[in-house]
Amino acid sequence: IKPHTKFTAEIYVLGKDEGGRHTPFFQGYRPQFYFRTTDVTGAVELPAGTEMVMPGDNVSITVA
């Protein structure tokens, strides 16, 4: 496994009824990511023109 400090991902944000988020998130959101045995915090960069991501949205994000 090779560590990286930046990656891009296509994500689907689970909605409230799916056991996911209740509120939208914005540029700079810093969630924790769980990789096997470690937790990592990263800042989310949204695509140009995307102000926020609502539960139930599909979006391409960059995490740095």
Short mmCIF file of C-alpha atoms in Angstrom, two decimals:
data_model
loop_
_atom_site.label_atom_id
_atom_site.label_comp_id
_atom_site.label_asym_id
_atom_site.label_seq_id
_atom_site.Cartn_x
_atom_site.Cartn_y
_atom_site.Cartn_z
CA ILE A 1 0.00 0.00 0.00
CA LYS A 2 1.41 3.37 -1.03
CA PRO A 3 0.37 6.47 0.97
CA HIS A 4 -0.89 9.51 -0.92
CA THR A 5 -1.51 13.09 0.22
CA LYS A 6 -4.08 13.93 -2.48
CA PHE A 7 -6.66 11.87 -4.37
CA THR A 8 -9.78 12.32 -6.51
CA ALA A 9 -12.93 10.26 -5.98
CA GLU A 10 -16.42 9.90 -7.44
CA ILE A 11 -18.76 9.70 -4.44
CA TYR A 12 -22.43 9.23 -3.65
CA VAL A 13 -23.49 10.98 -0.43
CA LEU A 14 -25.90 8.80 1.54
CA GLY A 15 -29.11 10.57 2.54
CA LYS A 16 -30.79 10.56 5.95
CA ASP A 17 -33.11 7.66 5.06
CA GLU A 18 -30.06 5.61 3.97
CA GLY A 19 -28.28 6.15 7.29
CA GLY A 20 -26.12 9.00 5.99
CA ARG A 21 -25.95 12.78 6.21
CA HIS A 22 -28.83 15.03 7.27
CA THR A 23 -27.20 18.27 6.04
CA PRO A 24 -25.17 19.42 3.02
CA PHE A 25 -21.41 20.01 3.10
CA PHE A 26 -19.33 22.77 1.53
CA GLN A 27 -15.84 23.50 0.18
CA GLY A 28 -13.19 22.75 2.80
CA TYR A 29 -15.28 20.16 4.70
CA ARG A 30 -12.84 17.98 6.71
CA PRO A 31 -14.28 14.51 7.30
CA GLN A 32 -12.39 11.53 8.71
CA PHE A 33 -11.62 8.70 6.30
CA TYR A 34 -11.17 5.15 7.61
CA PHE A 35 -8.57 3.01 5.83
CA ARG A 36 -8.21 -0.45 7.31
CA THR A 37 -6.61 0.33 10.68
CA THR A 38 -6.12 4.10 10.55
CA ASP A 39 -8.19 7.29 10.50
CA VAL A 40 -7.11 10.17 8.27
CA THR A 41 -8.55 13.70 8.06
CA GLY A 42 -8.58 15.43 4.67
CA ALA A 43 -10.01 18.67 3.26
CA VAL A 44 -12.61 18.26 0.50
CA GLU A 45 -12.21 20.36 -2.66
CA LEU A 46 -15.42 20.61 -4.70
CA PRO A 47 -15.46 20.97 -8.50
CA ALA A 48 -15.60 24.49 -9.96
CA GLY A 49 -19.15 25.81 -9.89
CA THR A 50 -20.29 23.47 -7.10
CA GLU A 51 -21.21 25.44 -3.98
CA MET A 52 -22.46 22.58 -1.81
CA VAL A 53 -23.16 18.85 -1.90
CA MET A 54 -26.56 17.66 -0.69
CA PRO A 55 -27.35 14.21 0.72
CA GLY A 56 -28.27 12.00 -2.26
CA ASP A 57 -25.88 13.78 -4.67
CA ASN A 58 -23.23 12.17 -6.86
CA VAL A 59 -20.09 14.32 -7.16
CA SER A 60 -16.40 14.15 -8.05
CA ILE A 61 -14.24 15.51 -5.20
CA THR A 62 -10.55 15.98 -4.53
CA VAL A 63 -9.27 15.27 -1.04
CA ALA A 64 -6.00 16.83 0.09
#
